[in-house]
Coordinates of C-alpha atoms and ligand atoms in Angstrom, one line a residue:
X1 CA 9.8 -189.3 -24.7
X2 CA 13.1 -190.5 -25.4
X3 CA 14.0 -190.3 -21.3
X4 CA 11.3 -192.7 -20.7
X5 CA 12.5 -195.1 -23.6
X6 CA 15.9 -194.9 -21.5
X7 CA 13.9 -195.7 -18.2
X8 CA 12.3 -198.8 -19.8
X9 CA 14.7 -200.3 -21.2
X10 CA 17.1 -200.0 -18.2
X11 CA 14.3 -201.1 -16.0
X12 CA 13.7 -204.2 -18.1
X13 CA 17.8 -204.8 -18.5
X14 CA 18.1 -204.2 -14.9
X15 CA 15.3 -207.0 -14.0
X16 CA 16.5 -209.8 -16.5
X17 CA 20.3 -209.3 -14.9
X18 CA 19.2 -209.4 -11.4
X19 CA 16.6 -212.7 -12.9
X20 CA 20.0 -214.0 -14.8
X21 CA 22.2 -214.4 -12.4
X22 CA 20.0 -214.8 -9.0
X23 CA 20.2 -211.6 -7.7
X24 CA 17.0 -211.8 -5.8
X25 CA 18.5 -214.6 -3.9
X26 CA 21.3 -212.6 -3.2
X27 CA 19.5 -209.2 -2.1
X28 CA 16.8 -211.5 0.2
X29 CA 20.2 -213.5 1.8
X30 CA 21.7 -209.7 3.0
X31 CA 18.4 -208.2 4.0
X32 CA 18.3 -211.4 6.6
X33 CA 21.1 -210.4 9.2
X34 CA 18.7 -207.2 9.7
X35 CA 15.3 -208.5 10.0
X36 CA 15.4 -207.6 13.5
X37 CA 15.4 -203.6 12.9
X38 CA 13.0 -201.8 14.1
X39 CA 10.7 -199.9 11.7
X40 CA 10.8 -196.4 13.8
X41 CA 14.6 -196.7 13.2
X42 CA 13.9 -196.4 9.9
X43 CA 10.9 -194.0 9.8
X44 CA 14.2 -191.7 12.2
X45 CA 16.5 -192.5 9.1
X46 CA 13.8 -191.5 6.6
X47 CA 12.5 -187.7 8.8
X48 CA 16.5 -186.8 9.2
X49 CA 17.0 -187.7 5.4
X50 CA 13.8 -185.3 5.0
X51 CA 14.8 -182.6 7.4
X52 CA 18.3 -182.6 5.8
X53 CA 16.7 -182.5 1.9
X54 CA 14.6 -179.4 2.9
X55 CA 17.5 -177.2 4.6
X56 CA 19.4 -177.8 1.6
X57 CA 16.8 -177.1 -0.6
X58 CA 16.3 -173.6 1.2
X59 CA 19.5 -172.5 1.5
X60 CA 19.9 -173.2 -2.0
X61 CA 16.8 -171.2 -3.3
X62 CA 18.0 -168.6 -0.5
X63 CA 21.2 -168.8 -2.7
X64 CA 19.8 -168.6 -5.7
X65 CA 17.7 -165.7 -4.4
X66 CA 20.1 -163.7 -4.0
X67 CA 22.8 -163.9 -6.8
X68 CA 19.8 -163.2 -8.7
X69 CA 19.4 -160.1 -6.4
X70 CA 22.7 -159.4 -7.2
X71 CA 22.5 -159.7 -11.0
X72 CA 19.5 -157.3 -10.9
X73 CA 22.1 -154.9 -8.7
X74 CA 24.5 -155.3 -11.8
X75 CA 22.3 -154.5 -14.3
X76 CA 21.0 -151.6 -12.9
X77 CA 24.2 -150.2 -12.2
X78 CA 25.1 -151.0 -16.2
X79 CA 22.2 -149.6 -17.0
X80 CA 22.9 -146.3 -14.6
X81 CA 26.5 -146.1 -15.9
X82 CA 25.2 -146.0 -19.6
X83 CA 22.7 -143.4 -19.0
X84 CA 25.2 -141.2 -17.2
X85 CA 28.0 -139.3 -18.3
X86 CA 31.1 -140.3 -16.6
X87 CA 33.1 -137.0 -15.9
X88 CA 30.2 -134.7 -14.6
X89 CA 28.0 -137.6 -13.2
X90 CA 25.1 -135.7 -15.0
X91 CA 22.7 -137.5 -17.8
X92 CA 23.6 -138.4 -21.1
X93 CA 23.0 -138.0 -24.2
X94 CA 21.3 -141.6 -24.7
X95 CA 19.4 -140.2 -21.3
X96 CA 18.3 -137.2 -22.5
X97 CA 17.2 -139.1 -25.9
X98 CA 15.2 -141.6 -24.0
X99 CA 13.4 -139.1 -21.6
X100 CA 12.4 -136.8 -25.0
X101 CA 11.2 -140.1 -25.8
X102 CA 9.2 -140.6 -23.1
X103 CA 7.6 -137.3 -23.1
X104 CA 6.9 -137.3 -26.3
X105 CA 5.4 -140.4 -26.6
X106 CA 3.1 -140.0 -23.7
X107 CA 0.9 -137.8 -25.7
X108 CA 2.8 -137.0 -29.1
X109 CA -0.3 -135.0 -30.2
X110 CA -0.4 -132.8 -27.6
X111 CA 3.3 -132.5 -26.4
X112 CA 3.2 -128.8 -24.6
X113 CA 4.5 -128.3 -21.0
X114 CA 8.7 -128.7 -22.1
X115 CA 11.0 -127.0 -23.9
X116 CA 14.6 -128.1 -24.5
X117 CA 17.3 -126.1 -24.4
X118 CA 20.7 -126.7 -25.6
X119 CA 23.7 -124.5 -24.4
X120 CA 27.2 -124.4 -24.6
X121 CA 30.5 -122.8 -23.7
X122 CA 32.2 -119.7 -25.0
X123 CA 35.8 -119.5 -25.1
X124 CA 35.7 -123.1 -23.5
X125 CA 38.5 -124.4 -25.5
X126 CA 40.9 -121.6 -25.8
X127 CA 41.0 -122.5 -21.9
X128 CA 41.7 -126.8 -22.4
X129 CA 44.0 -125.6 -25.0
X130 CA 46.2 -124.1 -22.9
X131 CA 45.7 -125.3 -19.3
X132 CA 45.8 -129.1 -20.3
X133 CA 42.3 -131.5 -20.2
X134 CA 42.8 -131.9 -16.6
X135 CA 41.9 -128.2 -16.3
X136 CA 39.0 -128.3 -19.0
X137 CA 38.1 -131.1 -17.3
X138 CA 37.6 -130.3 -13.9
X139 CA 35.7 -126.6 -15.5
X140 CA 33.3 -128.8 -17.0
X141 CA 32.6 -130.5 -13.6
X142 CA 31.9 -127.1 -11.6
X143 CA 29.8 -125.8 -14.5
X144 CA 27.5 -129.0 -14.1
X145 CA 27.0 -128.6 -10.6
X146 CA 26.8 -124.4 -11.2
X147 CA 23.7 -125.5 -13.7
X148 CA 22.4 -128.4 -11.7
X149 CA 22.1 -125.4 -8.7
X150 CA 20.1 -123.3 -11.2
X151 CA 17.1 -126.2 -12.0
X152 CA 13.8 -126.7 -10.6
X153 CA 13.4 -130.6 -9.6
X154 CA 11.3 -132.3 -12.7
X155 CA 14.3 -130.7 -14.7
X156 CA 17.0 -132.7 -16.5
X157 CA 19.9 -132.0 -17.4
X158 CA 22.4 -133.4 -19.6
X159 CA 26.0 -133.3 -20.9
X160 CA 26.1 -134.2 -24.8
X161 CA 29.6 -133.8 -25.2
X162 CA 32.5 -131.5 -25.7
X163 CA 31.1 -128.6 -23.5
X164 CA 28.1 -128.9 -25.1
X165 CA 24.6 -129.5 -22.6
X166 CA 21.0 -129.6 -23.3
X167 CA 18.3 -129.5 -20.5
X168 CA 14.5 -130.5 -20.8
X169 CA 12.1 -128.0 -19.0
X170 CA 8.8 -128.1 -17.5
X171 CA 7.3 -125.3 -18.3
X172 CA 4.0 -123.7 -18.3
X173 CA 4.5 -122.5 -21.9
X174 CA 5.6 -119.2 -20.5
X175 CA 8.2 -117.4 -22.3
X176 CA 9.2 -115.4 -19.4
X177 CA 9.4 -118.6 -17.0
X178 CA 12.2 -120.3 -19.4
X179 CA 13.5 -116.6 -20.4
X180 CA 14.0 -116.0 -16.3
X181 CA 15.6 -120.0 -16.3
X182 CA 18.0 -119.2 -19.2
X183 CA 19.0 -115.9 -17.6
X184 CA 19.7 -117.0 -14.6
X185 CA 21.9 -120.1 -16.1
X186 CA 24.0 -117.8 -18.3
X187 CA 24.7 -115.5 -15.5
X188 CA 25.8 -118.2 -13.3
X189 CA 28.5 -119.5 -16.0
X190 CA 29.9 -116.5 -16.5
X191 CA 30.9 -115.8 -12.9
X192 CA 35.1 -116.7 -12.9
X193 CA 35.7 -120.3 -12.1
X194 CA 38.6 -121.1 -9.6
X195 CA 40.5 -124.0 -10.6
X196 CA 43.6 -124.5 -8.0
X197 CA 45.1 -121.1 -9.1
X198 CA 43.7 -120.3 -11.8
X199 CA 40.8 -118.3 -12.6
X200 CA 38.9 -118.9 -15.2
X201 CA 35.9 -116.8 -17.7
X202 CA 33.6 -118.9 -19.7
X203 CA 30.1 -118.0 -20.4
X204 CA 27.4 -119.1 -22.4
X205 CA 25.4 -119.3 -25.4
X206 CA 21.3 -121.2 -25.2
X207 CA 19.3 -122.1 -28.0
X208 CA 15.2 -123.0 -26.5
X209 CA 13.2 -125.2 -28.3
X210 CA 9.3 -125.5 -27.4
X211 CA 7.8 -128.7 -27.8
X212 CA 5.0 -128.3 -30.1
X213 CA 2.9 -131.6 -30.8
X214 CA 2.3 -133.2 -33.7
X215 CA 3.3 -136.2 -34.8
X216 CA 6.5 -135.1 -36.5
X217 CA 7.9 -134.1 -33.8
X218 CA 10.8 -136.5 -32.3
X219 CA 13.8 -136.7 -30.1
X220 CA 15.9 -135.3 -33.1
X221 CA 13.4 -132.4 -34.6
X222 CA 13.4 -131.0 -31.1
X223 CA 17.3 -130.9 -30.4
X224 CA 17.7 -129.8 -34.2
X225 CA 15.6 -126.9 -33.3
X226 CA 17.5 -126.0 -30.0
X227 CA 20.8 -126.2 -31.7
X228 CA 19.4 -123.6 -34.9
X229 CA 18.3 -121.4 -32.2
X230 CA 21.7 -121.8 -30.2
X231 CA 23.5 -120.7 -33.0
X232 CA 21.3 -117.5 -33.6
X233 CA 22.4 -117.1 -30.2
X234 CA 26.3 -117.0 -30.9
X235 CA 26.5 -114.9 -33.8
X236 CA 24.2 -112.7 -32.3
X237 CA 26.8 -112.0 -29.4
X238 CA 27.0 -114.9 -27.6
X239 CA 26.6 -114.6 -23.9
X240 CA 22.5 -114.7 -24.8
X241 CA 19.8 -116.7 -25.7
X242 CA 16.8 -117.3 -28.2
X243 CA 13.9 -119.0 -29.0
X244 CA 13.5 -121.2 -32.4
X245 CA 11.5 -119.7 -34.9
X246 CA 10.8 -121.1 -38.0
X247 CA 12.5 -119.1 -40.4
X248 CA 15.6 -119.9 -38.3
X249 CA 15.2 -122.7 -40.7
X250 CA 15.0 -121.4 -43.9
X251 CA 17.9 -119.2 -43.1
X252 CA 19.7 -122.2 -42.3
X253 CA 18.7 -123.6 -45.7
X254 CA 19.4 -120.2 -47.7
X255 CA 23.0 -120.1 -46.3
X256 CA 23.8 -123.7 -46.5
X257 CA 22.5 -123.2 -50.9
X258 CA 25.0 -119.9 -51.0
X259 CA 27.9 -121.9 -49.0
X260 CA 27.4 -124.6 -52.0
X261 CA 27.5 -121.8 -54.7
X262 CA 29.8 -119.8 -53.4
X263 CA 32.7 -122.5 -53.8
X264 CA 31.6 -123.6 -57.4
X265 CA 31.7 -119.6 -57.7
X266 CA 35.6 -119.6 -55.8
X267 CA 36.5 -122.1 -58.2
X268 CA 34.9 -120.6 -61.4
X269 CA 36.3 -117.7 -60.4
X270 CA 32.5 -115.6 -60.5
X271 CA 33.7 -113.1 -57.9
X272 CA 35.4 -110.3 -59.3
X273 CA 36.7 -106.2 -58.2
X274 CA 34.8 -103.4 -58.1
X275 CA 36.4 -100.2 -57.7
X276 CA 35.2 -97.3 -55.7
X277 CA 37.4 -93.9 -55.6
X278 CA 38.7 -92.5 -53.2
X279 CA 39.1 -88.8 -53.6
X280 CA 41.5 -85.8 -52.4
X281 CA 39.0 -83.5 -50.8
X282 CA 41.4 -80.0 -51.6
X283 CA 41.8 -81.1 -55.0
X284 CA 38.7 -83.3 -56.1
X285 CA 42.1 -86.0 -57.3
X286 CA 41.6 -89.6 -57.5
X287 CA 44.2 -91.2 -55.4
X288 CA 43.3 -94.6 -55.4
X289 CA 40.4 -97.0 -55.5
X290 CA 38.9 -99.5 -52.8
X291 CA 38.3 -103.3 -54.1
X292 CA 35.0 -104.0 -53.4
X293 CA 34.2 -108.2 -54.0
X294 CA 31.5 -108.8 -56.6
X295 CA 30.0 -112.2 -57.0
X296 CA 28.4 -112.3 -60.4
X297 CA 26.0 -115.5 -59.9
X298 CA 25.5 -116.9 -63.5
X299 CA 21.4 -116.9 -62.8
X300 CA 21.3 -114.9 -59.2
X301 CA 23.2 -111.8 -60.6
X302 CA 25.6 -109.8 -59.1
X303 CA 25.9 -110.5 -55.1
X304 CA 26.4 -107.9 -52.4
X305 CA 30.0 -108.8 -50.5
X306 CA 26.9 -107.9 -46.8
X307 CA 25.5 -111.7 -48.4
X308 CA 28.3 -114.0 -48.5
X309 CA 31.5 -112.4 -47.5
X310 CA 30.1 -114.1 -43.5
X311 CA 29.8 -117.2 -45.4
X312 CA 32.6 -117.2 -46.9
X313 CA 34.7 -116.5 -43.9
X314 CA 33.0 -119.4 -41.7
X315 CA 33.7 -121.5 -44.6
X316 CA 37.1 -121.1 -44.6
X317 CA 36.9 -119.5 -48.2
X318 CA 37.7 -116.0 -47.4
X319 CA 41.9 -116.6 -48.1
X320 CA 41.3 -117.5 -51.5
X321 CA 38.3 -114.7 -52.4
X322 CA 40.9 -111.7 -51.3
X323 CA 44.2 -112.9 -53.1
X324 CA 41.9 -114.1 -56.2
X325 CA 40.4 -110.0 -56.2
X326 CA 43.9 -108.8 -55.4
X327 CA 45.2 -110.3 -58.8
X328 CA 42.6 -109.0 -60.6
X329 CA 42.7 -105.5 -59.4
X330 CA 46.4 -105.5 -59.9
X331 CA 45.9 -106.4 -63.5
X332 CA 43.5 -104.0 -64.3
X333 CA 45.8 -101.1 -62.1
X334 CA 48.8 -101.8 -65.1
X335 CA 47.4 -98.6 -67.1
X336 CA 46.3 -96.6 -64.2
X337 CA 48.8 -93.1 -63.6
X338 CA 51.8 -93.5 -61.5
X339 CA 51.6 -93.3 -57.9
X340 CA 47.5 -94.3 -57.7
X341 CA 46.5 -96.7 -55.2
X342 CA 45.3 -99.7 -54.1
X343 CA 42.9 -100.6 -51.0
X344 CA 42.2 -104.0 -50.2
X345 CA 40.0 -105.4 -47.6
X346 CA 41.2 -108.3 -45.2
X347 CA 39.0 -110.2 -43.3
X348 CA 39.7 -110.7 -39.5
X349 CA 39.7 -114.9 -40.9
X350 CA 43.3 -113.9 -42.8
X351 CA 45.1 -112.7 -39.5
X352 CA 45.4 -116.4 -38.8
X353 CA 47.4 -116.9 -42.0
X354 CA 51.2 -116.7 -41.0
X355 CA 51.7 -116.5 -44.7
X356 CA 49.5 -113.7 -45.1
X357 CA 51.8 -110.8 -46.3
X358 CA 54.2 -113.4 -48.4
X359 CA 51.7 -114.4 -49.9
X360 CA 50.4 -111.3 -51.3
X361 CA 53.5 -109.6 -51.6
X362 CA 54.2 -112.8 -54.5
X363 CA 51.0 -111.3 -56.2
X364 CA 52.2 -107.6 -56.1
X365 CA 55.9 -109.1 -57.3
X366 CA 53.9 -111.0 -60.4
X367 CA 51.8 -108.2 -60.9
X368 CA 55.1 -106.1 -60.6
X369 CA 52.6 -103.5 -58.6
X370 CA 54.5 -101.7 -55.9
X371 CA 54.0 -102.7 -52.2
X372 CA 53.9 -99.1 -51.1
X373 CA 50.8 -98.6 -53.6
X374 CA 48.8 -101.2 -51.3
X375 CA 46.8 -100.1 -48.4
X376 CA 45.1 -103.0 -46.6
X377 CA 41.8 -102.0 -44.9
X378 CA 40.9 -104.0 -41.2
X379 CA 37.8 -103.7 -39.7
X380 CA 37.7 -102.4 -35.9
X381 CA 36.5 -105.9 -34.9
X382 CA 39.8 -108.2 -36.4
X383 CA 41.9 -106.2 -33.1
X384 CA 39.2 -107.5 -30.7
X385 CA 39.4 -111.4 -31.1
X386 CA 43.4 -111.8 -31.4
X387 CA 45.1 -108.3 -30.9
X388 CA 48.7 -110.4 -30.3
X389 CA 48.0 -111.8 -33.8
X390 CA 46.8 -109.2 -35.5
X391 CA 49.8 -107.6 -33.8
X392 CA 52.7 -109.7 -36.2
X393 CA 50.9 -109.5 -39.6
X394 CA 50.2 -106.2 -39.8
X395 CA 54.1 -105.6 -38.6
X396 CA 55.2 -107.8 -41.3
X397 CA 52.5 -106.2 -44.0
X398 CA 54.0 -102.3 -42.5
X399 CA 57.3 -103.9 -43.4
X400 CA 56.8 -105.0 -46.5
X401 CA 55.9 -101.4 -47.2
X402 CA 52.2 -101.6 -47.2
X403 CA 50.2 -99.1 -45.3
X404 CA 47.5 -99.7 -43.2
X405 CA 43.8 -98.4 -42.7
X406 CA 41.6 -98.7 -39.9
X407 CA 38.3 -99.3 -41.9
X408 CA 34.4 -98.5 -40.2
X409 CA 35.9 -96.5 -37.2
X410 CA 33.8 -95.5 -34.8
X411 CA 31.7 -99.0 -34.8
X412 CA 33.5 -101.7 -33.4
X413 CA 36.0 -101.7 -30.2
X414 CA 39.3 -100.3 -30.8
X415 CA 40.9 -98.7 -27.9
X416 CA 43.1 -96.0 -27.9
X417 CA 45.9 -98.1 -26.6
X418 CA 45.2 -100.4 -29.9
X419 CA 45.3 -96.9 -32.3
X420 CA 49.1 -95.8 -30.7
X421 CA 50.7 -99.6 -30.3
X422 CA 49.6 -100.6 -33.5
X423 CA 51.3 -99.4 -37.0
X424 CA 48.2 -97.6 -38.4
X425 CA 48.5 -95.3 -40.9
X426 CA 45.2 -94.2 -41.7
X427 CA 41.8 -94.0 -39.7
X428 CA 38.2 -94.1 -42.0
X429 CA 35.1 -93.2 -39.9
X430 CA 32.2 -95.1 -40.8
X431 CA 30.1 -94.0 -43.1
X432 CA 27.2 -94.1 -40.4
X433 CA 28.7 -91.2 -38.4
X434 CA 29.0 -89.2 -42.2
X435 CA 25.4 -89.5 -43.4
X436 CA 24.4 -88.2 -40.4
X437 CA 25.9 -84.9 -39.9
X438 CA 23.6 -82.9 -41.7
X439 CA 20.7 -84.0 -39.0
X440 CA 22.7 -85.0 -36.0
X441 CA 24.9 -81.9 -34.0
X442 CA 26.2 -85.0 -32.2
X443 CA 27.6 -86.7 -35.3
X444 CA 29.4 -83.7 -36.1
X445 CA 30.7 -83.4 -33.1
X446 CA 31.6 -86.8 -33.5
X447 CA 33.5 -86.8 -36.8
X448 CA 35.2 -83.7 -35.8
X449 CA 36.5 -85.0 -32.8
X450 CA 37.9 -87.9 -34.5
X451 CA 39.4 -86.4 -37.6
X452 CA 41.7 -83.9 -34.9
X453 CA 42.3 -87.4 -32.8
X454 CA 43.4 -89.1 -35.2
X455 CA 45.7 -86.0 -36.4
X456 CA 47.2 -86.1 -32.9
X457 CA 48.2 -89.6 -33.5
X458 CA 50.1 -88.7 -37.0
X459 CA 47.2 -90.8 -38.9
X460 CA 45.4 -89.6 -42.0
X461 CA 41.7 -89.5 -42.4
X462 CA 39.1 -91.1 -45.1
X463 CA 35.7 -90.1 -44.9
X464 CA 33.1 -93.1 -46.0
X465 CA 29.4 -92.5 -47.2
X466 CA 29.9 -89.1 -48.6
X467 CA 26.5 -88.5 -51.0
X468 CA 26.2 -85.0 -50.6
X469 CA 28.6 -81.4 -51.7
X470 CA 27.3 -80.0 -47.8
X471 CA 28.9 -83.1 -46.2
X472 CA 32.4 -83.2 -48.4
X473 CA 33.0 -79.3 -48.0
X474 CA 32.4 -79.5 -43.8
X475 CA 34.8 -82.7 -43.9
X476 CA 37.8 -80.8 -46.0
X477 CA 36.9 -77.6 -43.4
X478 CA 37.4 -80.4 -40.6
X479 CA 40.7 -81.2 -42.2
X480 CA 39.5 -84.8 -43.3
X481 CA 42.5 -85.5 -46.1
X482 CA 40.0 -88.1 -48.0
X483 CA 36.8 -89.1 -49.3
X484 CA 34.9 -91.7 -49.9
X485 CA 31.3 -92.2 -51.3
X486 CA 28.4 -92.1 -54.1
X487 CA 29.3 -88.5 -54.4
X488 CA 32.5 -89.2 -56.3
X489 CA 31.4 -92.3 -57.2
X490 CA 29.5 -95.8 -57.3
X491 CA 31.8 -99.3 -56.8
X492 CA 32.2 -100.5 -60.6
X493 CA 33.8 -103.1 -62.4
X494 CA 36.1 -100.2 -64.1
X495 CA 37.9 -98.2 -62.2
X496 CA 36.4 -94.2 -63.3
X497 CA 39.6 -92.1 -64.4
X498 CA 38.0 -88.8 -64.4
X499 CA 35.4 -87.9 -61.6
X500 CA 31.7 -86.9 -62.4
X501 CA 31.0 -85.5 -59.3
X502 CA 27.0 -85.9 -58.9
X503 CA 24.3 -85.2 -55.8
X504 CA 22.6 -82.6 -53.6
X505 CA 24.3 -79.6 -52.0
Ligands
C2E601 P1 33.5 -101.2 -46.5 O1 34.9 -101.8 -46.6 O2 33.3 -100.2 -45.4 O3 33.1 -100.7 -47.9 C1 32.3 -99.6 -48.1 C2 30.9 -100.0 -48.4 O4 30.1 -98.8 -48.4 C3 30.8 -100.6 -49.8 O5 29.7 -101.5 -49.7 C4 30.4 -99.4 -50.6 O6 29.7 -99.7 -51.8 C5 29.5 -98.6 -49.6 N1 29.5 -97.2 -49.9 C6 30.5 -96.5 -50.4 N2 30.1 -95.2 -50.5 C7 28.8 -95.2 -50.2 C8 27.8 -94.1 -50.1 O7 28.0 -93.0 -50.4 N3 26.5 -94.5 -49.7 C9 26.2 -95.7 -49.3 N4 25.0 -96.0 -48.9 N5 27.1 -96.7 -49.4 C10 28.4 -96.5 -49.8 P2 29.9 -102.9 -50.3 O8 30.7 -102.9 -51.5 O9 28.5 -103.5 -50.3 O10 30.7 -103.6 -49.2 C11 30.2 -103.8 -47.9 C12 31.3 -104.3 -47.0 O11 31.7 -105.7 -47.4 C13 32.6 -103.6 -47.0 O12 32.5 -102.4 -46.3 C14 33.6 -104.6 -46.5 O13 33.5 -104.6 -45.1 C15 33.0 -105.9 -47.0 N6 33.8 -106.3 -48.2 C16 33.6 -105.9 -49.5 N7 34.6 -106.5 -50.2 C17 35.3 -107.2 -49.4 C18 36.5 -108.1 -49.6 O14 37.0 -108.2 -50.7 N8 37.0 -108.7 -48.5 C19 36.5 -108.5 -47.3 N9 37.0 -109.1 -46.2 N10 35.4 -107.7 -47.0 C20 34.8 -107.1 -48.1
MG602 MG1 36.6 -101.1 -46.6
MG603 MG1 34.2 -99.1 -44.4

């Protein structure tokens, strides 16, 4: 509206000028010289003017055509680049997201026919630690295309980060078809991987999630799933897989509850020593006691260490729960007779500590408790993840004058090379092997076979688990120097003086 006003009013200035000052007379006087045109010259003028117009005005819509061609180019190539992840060329995570999405969505009440699966990398970072990013790097780039090979097409697979990966399945809601899938993945990855000159072992852990159905179940509930059964799958020996169930779940919940109590507990100092015996089998003589960890829950009770010792090592708490029980059980061993000792447990966690053995030889120095009165019990297992480590402290414990026990022999996956290079003093079979001998010719076998191997090696021998007079009379004829066990006596929050020797011939 306001263009036309314009037009008007230039229109109707335009006419009074060319009125005012005789511009008609003007325009008629030029036109005059070329009356004598023809009109076909101008009709030519006008179709050349016309021809010219219209190739202009196609090239320029063919112009326009295609930088809009080329804008749509772009933005699919943004839109590519944002859904892929840039090192392996696989899918994203945003990807991934958008295709659970989209299958879920399609019928959310009646989602079957997928499953996702999340997997990821075991001892993945040990390896960028020490080789560099360019190494890890170029790893993670064969293992997506060693994956990739193992998928059937309709399959996607993604990188989430890290060495983390999560695939969606079609599946015919077959177990077996994703179990075969998932086998066949995890076998792949842990063939060696040749980087330049260096060859590298991963493997892998996978966590399967089914879709379900239902209208609570999205994008998130689904990977949440896959990631609680992933991590069944690693501290269930990684190297596997397993299906979410749903008390995955609360399991999840009940640990995440004792995590929370366990360090008001740490700080409140609820976890406390309970002393076991540990007896001379010629003499029947207390020699010393093991410090077993009590947590004495205010409205839970007293906790069993098999509960939350796990916990407290993955939560870093560990440290702090051994020197704390340490202190205690040297206060309490201020009366105890000359010469009786100590046995404290240490978690694999602790052999990280560089200031491990200063640190409790400052307790034993408070306590004024004598190092050579402390033996410090390791599990079979703390020489398999970092032998190297494990190595130094317990050198530096031996030389503070500690001694040293190998504690639940027989279970985990010592070598022999480990029991002669390492400053041992003192073997205890597992209690397992001990129960058993009355029923089991093989477990006697067993236990006498590693009572004189660990005599050939100068070590001593506890027995653990001893309930019955039979079984502590065949391990003193075997020549086992100690015992251990309800026989002699239950853990308790005082250490017994005198023993009370109960239970069955
Ligand atoms: P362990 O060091 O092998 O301790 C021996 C376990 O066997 C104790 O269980 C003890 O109560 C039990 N036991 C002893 N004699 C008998 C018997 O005759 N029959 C039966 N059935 N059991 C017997 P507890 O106190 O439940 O400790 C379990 C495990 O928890 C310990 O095994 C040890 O590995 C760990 N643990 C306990 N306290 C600590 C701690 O302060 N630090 C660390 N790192 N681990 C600890
Ligand atoms: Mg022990
Ligand atoms: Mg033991």
């Amino acid at each position: 509206m306001p263009d036309l006003l314009v037009v008007i009013a230039v229109s109707l200035i335009g006419t009074l000028v060319l009125h005012r000052f005789d511009w008609f007379e003007a325009l008629y006087a030029f036109t005059r010289p070329y009356e004598s045109l023809q009109i076909d010259n101008l009709l030519i003028v006008v179709v050349f003017t016309a021809i010219g117009a219209t190739i202009i005005c196609v090239r320029r819509s063919m112009e326009m055509r295609r930088q809009y061609e080329q804008r749509l180019k772009a933005e699919g190539r943004m839109e590519t680049l944002a859904l892929t992840d840039a090192l392996t060329g696989l899918a994203n995570r945003r990807h991934l997201y958008g295709a659970l999405k989209q299958k879920l969505g399609a019928s959310p009440t009646d989602a079957h026919g997928f499953a996702v699966c999340i997997f990821d990398l075991d001892r993945f970072k040990p390896i960028n630690d020490i080789h560099g990013h360019l190494v890890g790097d170029q790893l993670l780039q064969q293992i997506a295309q060693r994956a990739q090979a193992q998928l059937r097409s309709g399959d996607l697979l993604a990188r989430l980060g890290g060495d983390e990966f999560a695939l969606i399945v079609n599946t015919s809601s077959a177990d077996e078809d994703i179990s075969g899938l998932a086998q066949r993945l995890i076998s792949s990855l842990s063939e060696p991987f040749r980087i330049d000159q260096l060859v590298c072992h991963v493997g892998a852990s996978m966590g399967i999630a089914f879709a379900q159905g239902g209208t609570s179940q999205t994008p998130d509930a689904l990977l949440q799933k896959a990631d609680l059964a992933l991590y069944r799958a690693k501290t269930e020996g990684r190297g596997t897989f397993r299906f979410y169930q749903d008390a995955m779940d609360a399991k999840i919940h009940e640990r995440t509850l004792i995590e929370l109590e366990l360090r008001e507990a740490v700080e409140q100092r609820q976890i406390h020593p309970y002393f076991q015996p540990l007896v001379c089998l010629r003499d029947s003589r207390i020699e010393g006691y093991e410090v077993l960890a009590r947590w004495i829950h205010p409205t839970w009770g007293p906790v069993s260490p098999e509960r939350f010792i796990k916990i407290a090592e993955e939560a870093g708490l560990i440290g702090e729960i051994s020197l704390s029980l340490l202190e205690q059980a040297c206060e309490q061993a201020r009366d105890w007779p000359k010469g009786t000792y100590l046995s404290l447990n240490i978690s694999p966690v602790q052999f990280r500590d560089p200031q491990l053995s200063t640190k409790i030889c400052d307790i034993l120095y408070k306590a004024g408790f004598p190092a050579a009165c402390l033996e410090i019990e390791i599990t079979e297992n703390a020489l398999v993840h970092d032998v190297d480590v494990a190595r130094n402290t317990l050198m530096s414990l031996k030389a503070r004058g500690m001694t040293l026990a190998l504690d639940d022999f027989g279970t985990g996956y010592s070598s022999l090379q480990h029991l002669r290079s390492l400053p041992f003093d003192k073997l205890k079979i597992d209690q397992s092997f001990v129960m058993n001998m009355s029923e089991s010719g093989e477990s006697r076998k067993l236990v006498k076979a590693i009572i004189a191997m660990s005599h050939s090696l100068g070590l001593k021998t506890t027995a653990e688990g001893i309930e019955t007079h039979a079984h502590a009379l065949r391990l003193t004829q075997m020549g086992c120097e100690t015992g251990q066990g309800y026989l002699f006596g239950k853990p308790a929050p005082q250490a017994c003086q005198t023993l009370e020797v109960s239970g069955a011939a």
